[in-house]
Amino acid sequence: MPACIQDESNSHKMYEFKPGAEPNNAPPGLEDIWSCTHKLLGHLHFLRSNERSLQAQQYGMIRDGCLLLPSVFPGRVHDLCSRSWFHESYFYYLFEASEHESYFWISGVFARGYSLDTIWFPGRRLAVTINPLGVDCARLARFDEMLTRTPAKPIRSRPWTNASRTAVVSSPHLMHMLWNELPALERLTDVMLPDKFNVAVLFEPFGPMKELFPEFADRIKALRHKDILHENAQNGLVLGLGAWTVTNTTQRRLHKIAARHTQQEKVKQRDLFKKQHYPIFWLSVKPPKRTLSNQSLVLASVINALQARYPQAGFILDGACHPFDFPANENYAPWFHNVLKVAFDNSKEIITAIIKQLRPATRKNVIFLNGVSACEEITWGAAATFYICHGGTMQNKIGWIHRIPGFVHSNRNFLESFRRMPVPVEDGPACYFPSEDLIVDDNISNYSVEELARKDQNYKISSVTKFSDQIMAAVAASIKDI
């Protein structure tokens, strides 16, 4: 029987589906349909690993105005969904098996491309999930309560192709927007879209979405959090589009929009810096977590070593940036403002400490970016030749947007995971790593189970000299004209 991960006496029971397990011993309350449910969960788990199949399912919803899935009820071949809702970054798809019983499939979030993760039976007060961190009983209860406040959806009628539907682009996180949503929209430009399909955008971190995707600019509209109930009511089908490969064409769109929305004096400053320096090294500055404990010392030493090897080199120290629409978009919550302010302040402190440790002659060759918009950051990134970055968002901001090689450092757990992951950039350039013996992880007793699960340990570099030597070897191997 699947493990019960949540047992709420006044709400629901939540069970975890484990791929590969035998369909024996059904969870209490699912005995009559467990065989079919187990089989379909296994099928969807397999589908989650295939980007093309996942997108085909999503584009099928756009085309047909419904979601057709094998039924979990014996004797039925398929069940049909033509009604769905967006709630707290998840999508809820309603299936009515009979006049007596309905159930929901619930999507996961960004990193899995909004694949279907959880099956929920409200009448039986239980759910089974592929991802135990992706949904909880309290959220189900809030969704249930939300339905009582949502105006009725349009009456369903055949043909399904007449049903209105909207894809919601919803991530406030720049890299999830870049990784999981923009490439999905990119591929949508090659799909024949029905008249009743639109895109509702909560955030525009890389510039106006209508300019990023002029092919269907007339379908794109801004969506405010406070209008989500109305959006749910107006559309029969509300869905998420996801991917996990950053395409070349997506990158080119970002470069074009970033240049358009960066002040021309900044563009001229970038061009002059590029004319005066080669190669140009992009180095990330990152406050905890998953950070070099001796960060300012290590990065200053690396810069001094690179300057000695490459006298014409320039350096860009990259701290925190803000989304393009951050100043004007009310959808960014107060907590998001607070997180950014802390990141700006901490990054500034680290950058100041690095500058103090540089040779005086080197300081004039350093540009630092902190507290700027994502567009300005992308514009400066176009000047870089090679990056040296913390693993995670700091590397993604340069390595997923610009086609340059780089060197990634982090704790051992993160680097091991990073090496195993498929590179999410289409035809991406080389990425190098420090040898394991140089990484000294912080003591695990300093971290919670959740922090360890997120690979948030800080770490030290045991030999700055060897670390710099490995970086220079990577530069020499990947840049042949210096």
Short mmCIF file of C-alpha atoms in Angstrom, two decimals:
data_model
loop_
_atom_site.label_atom_id
_atom_site.label_comp_id
_atom_site.label_asym_id
_atom_site.label_seq_id
_atom_site.Cartn_x
_atom_site.Cartn_y
_atom_site.Cartn_z
CA MET A 1 0.00 0.00 0.00
CA PRO A 2 1.34 3.50 -0.78
CA ALA A 3 2.69 5.40 2.20
CA CYS A 4 0.24 7.83 3.78
CA ILE A 5 2.14 11.12 3.81
CA GLN A 6 -0.64 13.22 5.30
CA ASP A 7 -3.53 12.21 7.51
CA GLU A 8 -5.77 15.17 8.26
CA SER A 9 -8.60 14.09 10.57
CA ASN A 10 -10.93 16.82 9.33
CA SER A 11 -9.78 16.97 5.72
CA HIS A 12 -8.15 14.39 3.45
CA LYS A 13 -5.62 11.61 3.40
CA MET A 14 -2.72 11.98 0.99
CA TYR A 15 -0.83 8.95 -0.31
CA GLU A 16 2.46 8.81 -2.22
CA PHE A 17 2.62 6.77 -5.42
CA LYS A 18 6.00 5.06 -5.83
CA PRO A 19 6.86 4.17 -9.44
CA GLY A 20 7.65 0.52 -9.98
CA ALA A 21 5.76 -0.67 -6.88
CA GLU A 22 3.31 -3.53 -7.26
CA PRO A 23 -0.38 -2.50 -7.26
CA ASN A 24 -1.06 -4.55 -4.14
CA ASN A 25 -2.94 -3.38 -1.05
CA ALA A 26 -4.92 -0.38 -2.22
CA PRO A 27 -5.17 2.68 0.01
CA PRO A 28 -8.35 2.45 2.13
CA GLY A 29 -11.15 3.95 0.09
CA LEU A 30 -9.68 3.16 -3.33
CA GLU A 31 -10.05 -0.65 -3.35
CA ASP A 32 -12.59 -0.67 -6.20
CA ILE A 33 -10.50 1.44 -8.60
CA TRP A 34 -6.92 1.03 -7.38
CA SER A 35 -5.75 -1.21 -10.23
CA CYS A 36 -6.76 1.35 -12.88
CA THR A 37 -5.57 4.30 -10.79
CA HIS A 38 -2.18 2.68 -10.17
CA LYS A 39 -1.74 1.92 -13.86
CA LEU A 40 -2.60 5.47 -14.92
CA LEU A 41 -0.29 7.02 -12.31
CA GLY A 42 2.51 4.89 -13.70
CA HIS A 43 1.70 6.03 -17.22
CA LEU A 44 1.74 9.70 -16.21
CA HIS A 45 5.01 9.22 -14.34
CA PHE A 46 6.49 7.91 -17.59
CA LEU A 47 4.98 10.82 -19.53
CA ARG A 48 6.66 13.30 -17.14
CA SER A 49 10.07 12.19 -18.40
CA ASN A 50 9.25 12.91 -22.05
CA GLU A 51 9.16 16.58 -22.97
CA ARG A 52 7.66 16.07 -26.41
CA SER A 53 4.85 13.84 -25.16
CA LEU A 54 4.08 16.25 -22.37
CA GLN A 55 3.84 19.19 -24.77
CA ALA A 56 1.76 17.15 -27.20
CA GLN A 57 -0.76 16.62 -24.40
CA GLN A 58 -0.81 20.33 -23.58
CA TYR A 59 -1.15 21.38 -27.21
CA GLY A 60 -3.91 18.80 -27.59
CA MET A 61 -5.87 20.65 -24.89
CA ILE A 62 -5.39 23.90 -26.78
CA ARG A 63 -6.49 22.34 -30.06
CA ASP A 64 -9.40 20.21 -28.83
CA GLY A 65 -10.65 22.24 -25.87
CA CYS A 66 -10.58 19.21 -23.59
CA LEU A 67 -8.30 16.72 -21.87
CA LEU A 68 -8.96 13.05 -22.59
CA LEU A 69 -7.42 10.46 -20.24
CA PRO A 70 -7.91 6.73 -19.64
CA SER A 71 -10.55 6.31 -16.98
CA VAL A 72 -9.73 5.12 -13.46
CA PHE A 73 -13.16 3.47 -13.26
CA PRO A 74 -13.51 -0.14 -14.48
CA GLY A 75 -15.74 -0.53 -17.50
CA ARG A 76 -15.01 2.97 -18.81
CA VAL A 77 -12.49 3.54 -21.58
CA HIS A 78 -11.83 7.26 -21.18
CA ASP A 79 -12.96 10.23 -19.12
CA LEU A 80 -13.15 13.74 -20.51
CA CYS A 81 -12.22 17.05 -18.92
CA SER A 82 -13.38 20.34 -20.37
CA ARG A 83 -13.29 22.33 -17.13
CA SER A 84 -10.24 23.38 -15.18
CA TRP A 85 -9.06 26.05 -12.75
CA PHE A 86 -5.84 27.86 -11.87
CA HIS A 87 -5.18 28.12 -8.12
CA GLU A 88 -1.98 28.90 -6.19
CA SER A 89 0.26 28.07 -9.18
CA TYR A 90 -1.43 24.71 -9.79
CA PHE A 91 -3.97 23.62 -12.40
CA TYR A 92 -6.99 21.51 -11.40
CA TYR A 93 -8.67 19.43 -14.14
CA LEU A 94 -12.16 18.12 -13.34
CA PHE A 95 -13.34 14.72 -14.58
CA GLU A 96 -16.92 13.59 -14.03
CA ALA A 97 -16.99 9.82 -14.12
CA SER A 98 -20.72 9.69 -13.40
CA GLU A 99 -23.48 11.76 -11.85
CA HIS A 100 -22.37 10.34 -8.50
CA GLU A 101 -18.59 10.80 -8.61
CA SER A 102 -16.09 13.29 -9.93
CA TYR A 103 -12.33 13.57 -9.47
CA PHE A 104 -9.49 15.96 -10.29
CA TRP A 105 -6.08 15.63 -11.86
CA ILE A 106 -3.76 18.33 -10.47
CA SER A 107 -0.66 19.59 -12.22
CA GLY A 108 2.77 19.87 -10.72
CA VAL A 109 4.60 23.19 -10.98
CA PHE A 110 7.24 24.74 -13.21
CA ALA A 111 10.21 22.40 -13.19
CA ARG A 112 8.17 19.42 -14.40
CA GLY A 113 6.49 21.42 -17.14
CA TYR A 114 3.07 21.43 -15.41
CA SER A 115 2.81 17.67 -15.82
CA LEU A 116 -0.04 15.92 -14.01
CA ASP A 117 1.14 14.91 -10.54
CA THR A 118 -1.84 14.17 -8.31
CA ILE A 119 -5.22 12.47 -8.57
CA TRP A 120 -7.77 13.71 -6.04
CA PHE A 121 -11.12 12.19 -5.12
CA PRO A 122 -13.01 14.87 -3.14
CA GLY A 123 -15.97 12.60 -2.35
CA ARG A 124 -13.67 9.95 -0.91
CA ARG A 125 -11.57 12.59 0.84
CA LEU A 126 -8.25 11.22 -0.38
CA ALA A 127 -5.58 11.84 -3.00
CA VAL A 128 -2.59 9.99 -4.45
CA THR A 129 0.42 11.93 -5.66
CA ILE A 130 3.56 11.24 -7.67
CA ASN A 131 5.26 14.19 -5.98
CA PRO A 132 4.73 14.32 -2.18
CA LEU A 133 6.11 17.87 -1.97
CA GLY A 134 3.83 19.15 -4.70
CA VAL A 135 0.45 19.26 -3.00
CA ASP A 136 -0.98 19.12 0.50
CA CYS A 137 -4.33 18.71 2.20
CA ALA A 138 -4.52 22.35 3.28
CA ARG A 139 -4.13 23.50 -0.32
CA LEU A 140 -6.87 21.11 -1.43
CA ALA A 141 -9.14 22.58 1.21
CA ARG A 142 -8.36 26.12 0.03
CA PHE A 143 -9.12 25.15 -3.57
CA ASP A 144 -12.40 23.54 -2.46
CA GLU A 145 -13.32 26.75 -0.67
CA MET A 146 -12.30 28.82 -3.69
CA LEU A 147 -14.78 26.92 -5.87
CA THR A 148 -17.63 28.14 -3.68
CA ARG A 149 -16.60 31.75 -4.46
CA THR A 150 -15.93 31.34 -8.18
CA PRO A 151 -18.74 32.34 -10.53
CA ALA A 152 -20.06 29.48 -12.64
CA LYS A 153 -18.11 28.56 -15.75
CA PRO A 154 -19.72 28.65 -19.21
CA ILE A 155 -22.10 25.75 -19.86
CA ARG A 156 -20.28 22.96 -21.61
CA SER A 157 -21.52 22.12 -25.06
CA ARG A 158 -20.24 20.14 -27.98
CA PRO A 159 -18.22 20.50 -30.08
CA TRP A 160 -15.45 20.87 -27.54
CA THR A 161 -13.45 22.99 -29.96
CA ASN A 162 -15.84 25.86 -29.23
CA ALA A 163 -14.79 25.95 -25.58
CA SER A 164 -12.79 29.01 -24.51
CA ARG A 165 -9.37 28.26 -22.98
CA THR A 166 -6.47 30.25 -21.60
CA ALA A 167 -2.88 29.32 -20.80
CA VAL A 168 -1.64 31.10 -17.68
CA VAL A 169 2.03 32.13 -17.61
CA SER A 170 2.53 32.37 -13.89
CA SER A 171 6.09 32.14 -12.56
CA PRO A 172 7.62 35.12 -10.70
CA HIS A 173 10.99 33.35 -10.80
CA LEU A 174 13.04 34.51 -13.78
CA MET A 175 14.74 31.18 -14.38
CA HIS A 176 11.57 29.11 -14.22
CA MET A 177 9.98 31.50 -16.69
CA LEU A 178 13.01 31.07 -18.96
CA TRP A 179 13.36 27.33 -18.46
CA ASN A 180 9.78 26.09 -18.27
CA GLU A 181 7.41 28.62 -19.84
CA LEU A 182 9.10 30.70 -22.54
CA PRO A 183 10.29 27.65 -24.57
CA ALA A 184 6.78 26.21 -24.40
CA LEU A 185 5.40 29.47 -25.78
CA GLU A 186 8.18 29.45 -28.38
CA ARG A 187 7.04 26.08 -29.69
CA LEU A 188 3.46 27.31 -29.63
CA THR A 189 4.32 29.77 -32.42
CA ASP A 190 4.47 26.79 -34.81
CA VAL A 191 1.04 25.45 -33.76
CA MET A 192 -2.24 26.32 -35.46
CA LEU A 193 -4.14 28.06 -32.67
CA PRO A 194 -7.94 28.01 -32.32
CA ASP A 195 -9.79 31.32 -32.18
CA LYS A 196 -10.79 30.82 -28.56
CA PHE A 197 -7.28 30.41 -27.17
CA ASN A 198 -5.49 33.18 -25.25
CA VAL A 199 -2.48 33.66 -22.95
CA ALA A 200 -2.85 35.34 -19.56
CA VAL A 201 0.41 36.68 -18.11
CA LEU A 202 1.00 37.32 -14.41
CA PHE A 203 4.67 38.31 -14.72
CA GLU A 204 6.91 39.73 -17.47
CA PRO A 205 10.42 39.49 -16.00
CA PHE A 206 12.26 39.66 -19.33
CA GLY A 207 10.26 42.43 -20.99
CA PRO A 208 6.77 42.82 -22.48
CA MET A 209 5.42 39.43 -23.54
CA LYS A 210 3.68 40.98 -26.55
CA GLU A 211 7.08 42.08 -27.82
CA LEU A 212 8.71 38.75 -27.02
CA PHE A 213 6.01 36.89 -28.98
CA PRO A 214 4.61 39.26 -31.61
CA GLU A 215 3.21 36.22 -33.49
CA PHE A 216 0.26 36.11 -31.08
CA ALA A 217 0.47 39.49 -29.40
CA ASP A 218 -3.28 40.01 -29.85
CA ARG A 219 -3.92 36.91 -27.72
CA ILE A 220 -1.76 37.99 -24.76
CA LYS A 221 -3.25 39.88 -21.84
CA ALA A 222 -2.00 40.92 -18.42
CA LEU A 223 -3.58 39.11 -15.48
CA ARG A 224 -3.67 40.39 -11.92
CA HIS A 225 -3.84 38.02 -8.98
CA LYS A 226 -7.06 39.63 -7.81
CA ASP A 227 -8.69 38.81 -11.17
CA ILE A 228 -7.91 35.07 -11.16
CA LEU A 229 -11.39 34.12 -9.92
CA HIS A 230 -12.88 35.99 -12.85
CA GLU A 231 -10.42 34.39 -15.29
CA ASN A 232 -11.34 30.93 -13.97
CA ALA A 233 -15.02 31.73 -14.52
CA GLN A 234 -14.62 33.09 -18.05
CA ASN A 235 -12.80 30.06 -19.45
CA GLY A 236 -13.85 26.47 -19.62
CA LEU A 237 -10.26 25.29 -19.72
CA VAL A 238 -7.39 27.03 -17.88
CA LEU A 239 -4.04 25.34 -18.37
CA GLY A 240 -0.27 25.67 -17.97
CA LEU A 241 2.33 25.23 -20.70
CA GLY A 242 5.69 23.82 -19.77
CA ALA A 243 9.03 22.67 -21.13
CA TRP A 244 12.54 22.04 -19.83
CA THR A 245 14.82 22.81 -22.77
CA VAL A 246 15.89 26.41 -23.39
CA THR A 247 15.90 26.81 -27.16
CA ASN A 248 18.23 28.88 -29.36
CA THR A 249 15.26 30.86 -30.64
CA THR A 250 14.12 31.68 -27.10
CA GLN A 251 17.59 33.02 -26.33
CA ARG A 252 17.57 35.19 -29.44
CA ARG A 253 14.22 36.68 -28.48
CA LEU A 254 15.59 37.63 -25.07
CA HIS A 255 18.69 39.29 -26.53
CA LYS A 256 16.55 41.39 -28.87
CA ILE A 257 14.09 42.55 -26.20
CA ALA A 258 16.82 43.18 -23.62
CA ALA A 259 18.66 45.50 -26.02
CA ARG A 260 15.43 47.34 -26.74
CA HIS A 261 14.67 47.93 -23.06
CA THR A 262 18.15 48.82 -21.83
CA GLN A 263 19.13 52.50 -21.70
CA GLN A 264 21.30 53.37 -24.69
CA GLU A 265 24.00 54.85 -22.48
CA LYS A 266 24.30 51.43 -20.81
CA VAL A 267 24.57 49.76 -24.21
CA LYS A 268 27.33 52.20 -25.21
CA GLN A 269 29.13 51.57 -21.91
CA ARG A 270 28.92 47.83 -22.56
CA ASP A 271 30.25 48.20 -26.10
CA LEU A 272 33.16 50.38 -24.96
CA PHE A 273 34.06 47.91 -22.21
CA LYS A 274 33.97 45.08 -24.73
CA LYS A 275 36.18 47.03 -27.14
CA GLN A 276 38.77 47.67 -24.42
CA HIS A 277 38.89 44.16 -22.90
CA TYR A 278 39.30 40.58 -24.01
CA PRO A 279 38.52 38.07 -22.70
CA ILE A 280 35.70 39.22 -20.41
CA PHE A 281 34.95 37.05 -17.39
CA TRP A 282 31.51 37.00 -15.74
CA LEU A 283 31.67 36.06 -12.05
CA SER A 284 28.60 35.56 -9.86
CA VAL A 285 28.29 37.00 -6.36
CA LYS A 286 25.81 35.13 -4.21
CA PRO A 287 24.63 35.52 -0.62
CA PRO A 288 23.76 32.31 1.25
CA LYS A 289 22.48 29.72 0.75
CA ARG A 290 24.61 27.33 -1.37
CA THR A 291 27.46 29.80 -1.22
CA LEU A 292 31.21 29.94 -0.84
CA SER A 293 31.91 30.67 2.82
CA ASN A 294 35.20 32.37 1.84
CA GLN A 295 33.61 33.92 -1.25
CA SER A 296 35.22 37.38 -1.37
CA LEU A 297 38.72 35.94 -0.86
CA VAL A 298 38.27 33.23 -3.50
CA LEU A 299 36.75 35.48 -6.17
CA ALA A 300 39.30 38.25 -5.62
CA SER A 301 42.11 35.69 -5.91
CA VAL A 302 40.60 34.27 -9.11
CA ILE A 303 40.30 37.74 -10.65
CA ASN A 304 43.89 38.63 -9.75
CA ALA A 305 45.14 35.34 -11.20
CA LEU A 306 43.16 35.77 -14.44
CA GLN A 307 44.36 39.36 -14.80
CA ALA A 308 47.94 38.21 -14.45
CA ARG A 309 47.41 35.57 -17.16
CA TYR A 310 45.31 37.79 -19.45
CA PRO A 311 46.43 41.43 -19.07
CA GLN A 312 43.64 42.77 -21.34
CA ALA A 313 40.91 40.91 -19.46
CA GLY A 314 37.77 42.56 -18.12
CA PHE A 315 35.55 41.35 -15.30
CA ILE A 316 31.83 41.61 -14.58
CA LEU A 317 30.74 40.90 -11.00
CA ASP A 318 27.08 39.92 -11.13
CA GLY A 319 24.91 40.13 -8.03
CA ALA A 320 21.11 40.18 -7.81
CA CYS A 321 18.85 41.62 -10.51
CA HIS A 322 15.16 42.48 -10.50
CA PRO A 323 12.53 41.43 -13.06
CA PHE A 324 11.86 43.93 -15.84
CA ASP A 325 8.29 44.55 -14.67
CA PHE A 326 9.11 44.57 -10.96
CA PRO A 327 8.64 48.32 -10.34
CA ALA A 328 5.13 48.44 -11.89
CA ASN A 329 3.61 44.95 -11.52
CA GLU A 330 1.41 44.66 -8.44
CA ASN A 331 1.52 40.85 -8.63
CA TYR A 332 4.93 40.80 -6.92
CA ALA A 333 4.03 40.20 -3.28
CA PRO A 334 5.59 42.05 -0.31
CA TRP A 335 7.69 38.99 0.56
CA PHE A 336 9.22 39.13 -2.93
CA HIS A 337 10.19 42.78 -2.42
CA ASN A 338 11.79 41.88 0.92
CA VAL A 339 13.76 38.97 -0.56
CA LEU A 340 15.13 41.15 -3.34
CA LYS A 341 16.15 43.94 -0.96
CA VAL A 342 18.09 41.50 1.21
CA ALA A 343 19.74 40.02 -1.89
CA PHE A 344 20.72 43.47 -3.19
CA ASP A 345 22.16 44.54 0.17
CA ASN A 346 24.10 41.30 0.77
CA SER A 347 25.45 41.20 -2.79
CA LYS A 348 26.64 44.81 -2.52
CA GLU A 349 28.52 43.96 0.68
CA ILE A 350 30.28 41.00 -0.97
CA ILE A 351 31.16 42.99 -4.10
CA THR A 352 32.67 45.75 -1.94
CA ALA A 353 34.78 43.16 -0.09
CA ILE A 354 36.02 41.70 -3.38
CA ILE A 355 36.99 45.08 -4.84
CA LYS A 356 39.03 45.90 -1.73
CA GLN A 357 41.13 42.76 -2.25
CA LEU A 358 41.98 43.43 -5.90
CA ARG A 359 45.17 44.98 -7.09
CA PRO A 360 44.66 48.71 -7.71
CA ALA A 361 45.45 48.30 -11.42
CA THR A 362 42.83 45.56 -11.72
CA ARG A 363 39.94 47.51 -10.19
CA LYS A 364 39.51 49.74 -13.26
CA ASN A 365 38.85 46.60 -15.31
CA VAL A 366 35.86 45.54 -13.20
CA ILE A 367 32.16 46.29 -13.79
CA PHE A 368 29.64 45.25 -11.16
CA LEU A 369 25.93 44.65 -11.70
CA ASN A 370 23.62 44.61 -8.72
CA GLY A 371 20.05 45.84 -8.38
CA VAL A 372 19.68 46.28 -12.15
CA SER A 373 16.85 44.95 -14.31
CA ALA A 374 17.03 41.57 -16.01
CA CYS A 375 17.17 43.35 -19.39
CA GLU A 376 20.29 45.33 -18.43
CA GLU A 377 21.88 42.19 -17.03
CA ILE A 378 21.25 40.30 -20.29
CA THR A 379 22.67 43.20 -22.28
CA TRP A 380 25.90 43.10 -20.28
CA GLY A 381 25.99 39.29 -20.49
CA ALA A 382 26.28 39.57 -24.27
CA ALA A 383 29.80 40.98 -23.74
CA ALA A 384 31.06 38.04 -21.67
CA THR A 385 33.50 35.43 -22.99
CA PHE A 386 33.50 32.96 -20.09
CA TYR A 387 31.59 32.67 -16.79
CA ILE A 388 32.55 31.48 -13.30
CA CYS A 389 29.34 30.98 -11.34
CA HIS A 390 27.67 29.45 -8.33
CA GLY A 391 25.47 26.53 -9.33
CA GLY A 392 21.75 27.32 -9.64
CA THR A 393 20.12 30.59 -10.64
CA MET A 394 23.41 32.50 -10.75
CA GLN A 395 24.75 30.17 -13.46
CA ASN A 396 21.39 29.94 -15.21
CA LYS A 397 21.21 33.72 -15.71
CA ILE A 398 24.30 33.66 -17.91
CA GLY A 399 24.66 30.02 -19.02
CA TRP A 400 21.04 29.61 -20.15
CA ILE A 401 20.77 32.94 -21.95
CA HIS A 402 24.17 33.40 -23.62
CA ARG A 403 26.05 30.82 -25.63
CA ILE A 404 29.37 30.94 -23.80
CA PRO A 405 31.30 28.26 -21.87
CA GLY A 406 31.71 28.46 -18.13
CA PHE A 407 32.84 26.98 -14.82
CA VAL A 408 30.33 26.04 -12.10
CA HIS A 409 31.15 25.62 -8.42
CA SER A 410 28.89 24.54 -5.58
CA ASN A 411 28.66 22.01 -2.74
CA ARG A 412 29.32 18.37 -3.58
CA ASN A 413 25.68 17.29 -3.47
CA PHE A 414 24.58 20.01 -5.87
CA LEU A 415 27.45 19.39 -8.30
CA GLU A 416 26.72 15.67 -8.36
CA SER A 417 23.08 16.40 -9.16
CA PHE A 418 24.03 19.05 -11.73
CA ARG A 419 26.29 16.62 -13.57
CA ARG A 420 23.51 14.01 -13.76
CA MET A 421 20.89 16.42 -15.09
CA PRO A 422 20.52 16.77 -18.85
CA VAL A 423 21.78 20.17 -19.97
CA PRO A 424 18.59 22.24 -20.38
CA VAL A 425 20.08 24.39 -23.14
CA GLU A 426 19.68 23.35 -26.76
CA ASP A 427 23.17 22.65 -28.15
CA GLY A 428 24.67 24.36 -25.11
CA PRO A 429 28.42 25.09 -24.87
CA ALA A 430 30.81 23.35 -22.49
CA CYS A 431 30.43 23.59 -18.71
CA TYR A 432 33.35 22.74 -16.39
CA PHE A 433 33.52 21.82 -12.70
CA PRO A 434 36.15 21.91 -9.92
CA SER A 435 37.63 18.62 -8.79
CA GLU A 436 35.85 17.09 -5.82
CA ASP A 437 38.87 17.36 -3.53
CA LEU A 438 38.67 21.17 -3.66
CA ILE A 439 35.13 21.28 -2.23
CA VAL A 440 34.75 21.23 1.57
CA ASP A 441 31.06 21.12 2.48
CA ASP A 442 29.73 22.82 5.57
CA ASN A 443 28.72 20.47 8.41
CA ILE A 444 25.28 18.97 7.75
CA SER A 445 24.32 19.50 11.38
CA ASN A 446 23.96 23.21 10.54
CA TYR A 447 21.07 22.52 8.17
CA SER A 448 17.48 21.33 8.33
CA VAL A 449 16.22 18.30 6.40
CA GLU A 450 14.47 20.62 3.97
CA GLU A 451 17.62 22.69 3.39
CA LEU A 452 19.62 19.54 2.71
CA ALA A 453 16.93 18.32 0.32
CA ARG A 454 17.31 21.61 -1.56
CA LYS A 455 21.11 21.16 -1.57
CA ASP A 456 21.54 24.47 0.27
CA GLN A 457 24.81 23.68 2.06
CA ASN A 458 27.52 26.31 2.04
CA TYR A 459 31.07 25.21 1.23
CA LYS A 460 34.71 26.28 1.09
CA ILE A 461 37.49 25.93 -1.47
CA SER A 462 40.40 24.07 0.09
CA SER A 463 43.06 25.51 -2.24
CA VAL A 464 42.41 28.82 -3.99
CA THR A 465 45.54 28.36 -6.11
CA LYS A 466 44.40 24.98 -7.46
CA PHE A 467 40.89 26.34 -7.96
CA SER A 468 42.25 29.22 -10.08
CA ASP A 469 44.47 26.82 -12.03
CA GLN A 470 41.46 24.63 -12.88
CA ILE A 471 39.50 27.66 -14.04
CA MET A 472 42.35 28.76 -16.29
CA ALA A 473 42.63 25.25 -17.72
CA ALA A 474 38.92 25.36 -18.56
CA VAL A 475 39.32 28.79 -20.18
CA ALA A 476 42.24 27.58 -22.28
CA ALA A 477 40.34 24.44 -23.34
CA SER A 478 37.22 26.32 -24.43
CA ILE A 479 38.55 29.61 -25.86
CA LYS A 480 41.08 28.92 -28.56
CA ASP A 481 41.96 32.46 -29.63
CA ILE A 482 43.55 33.74 -26.42
#
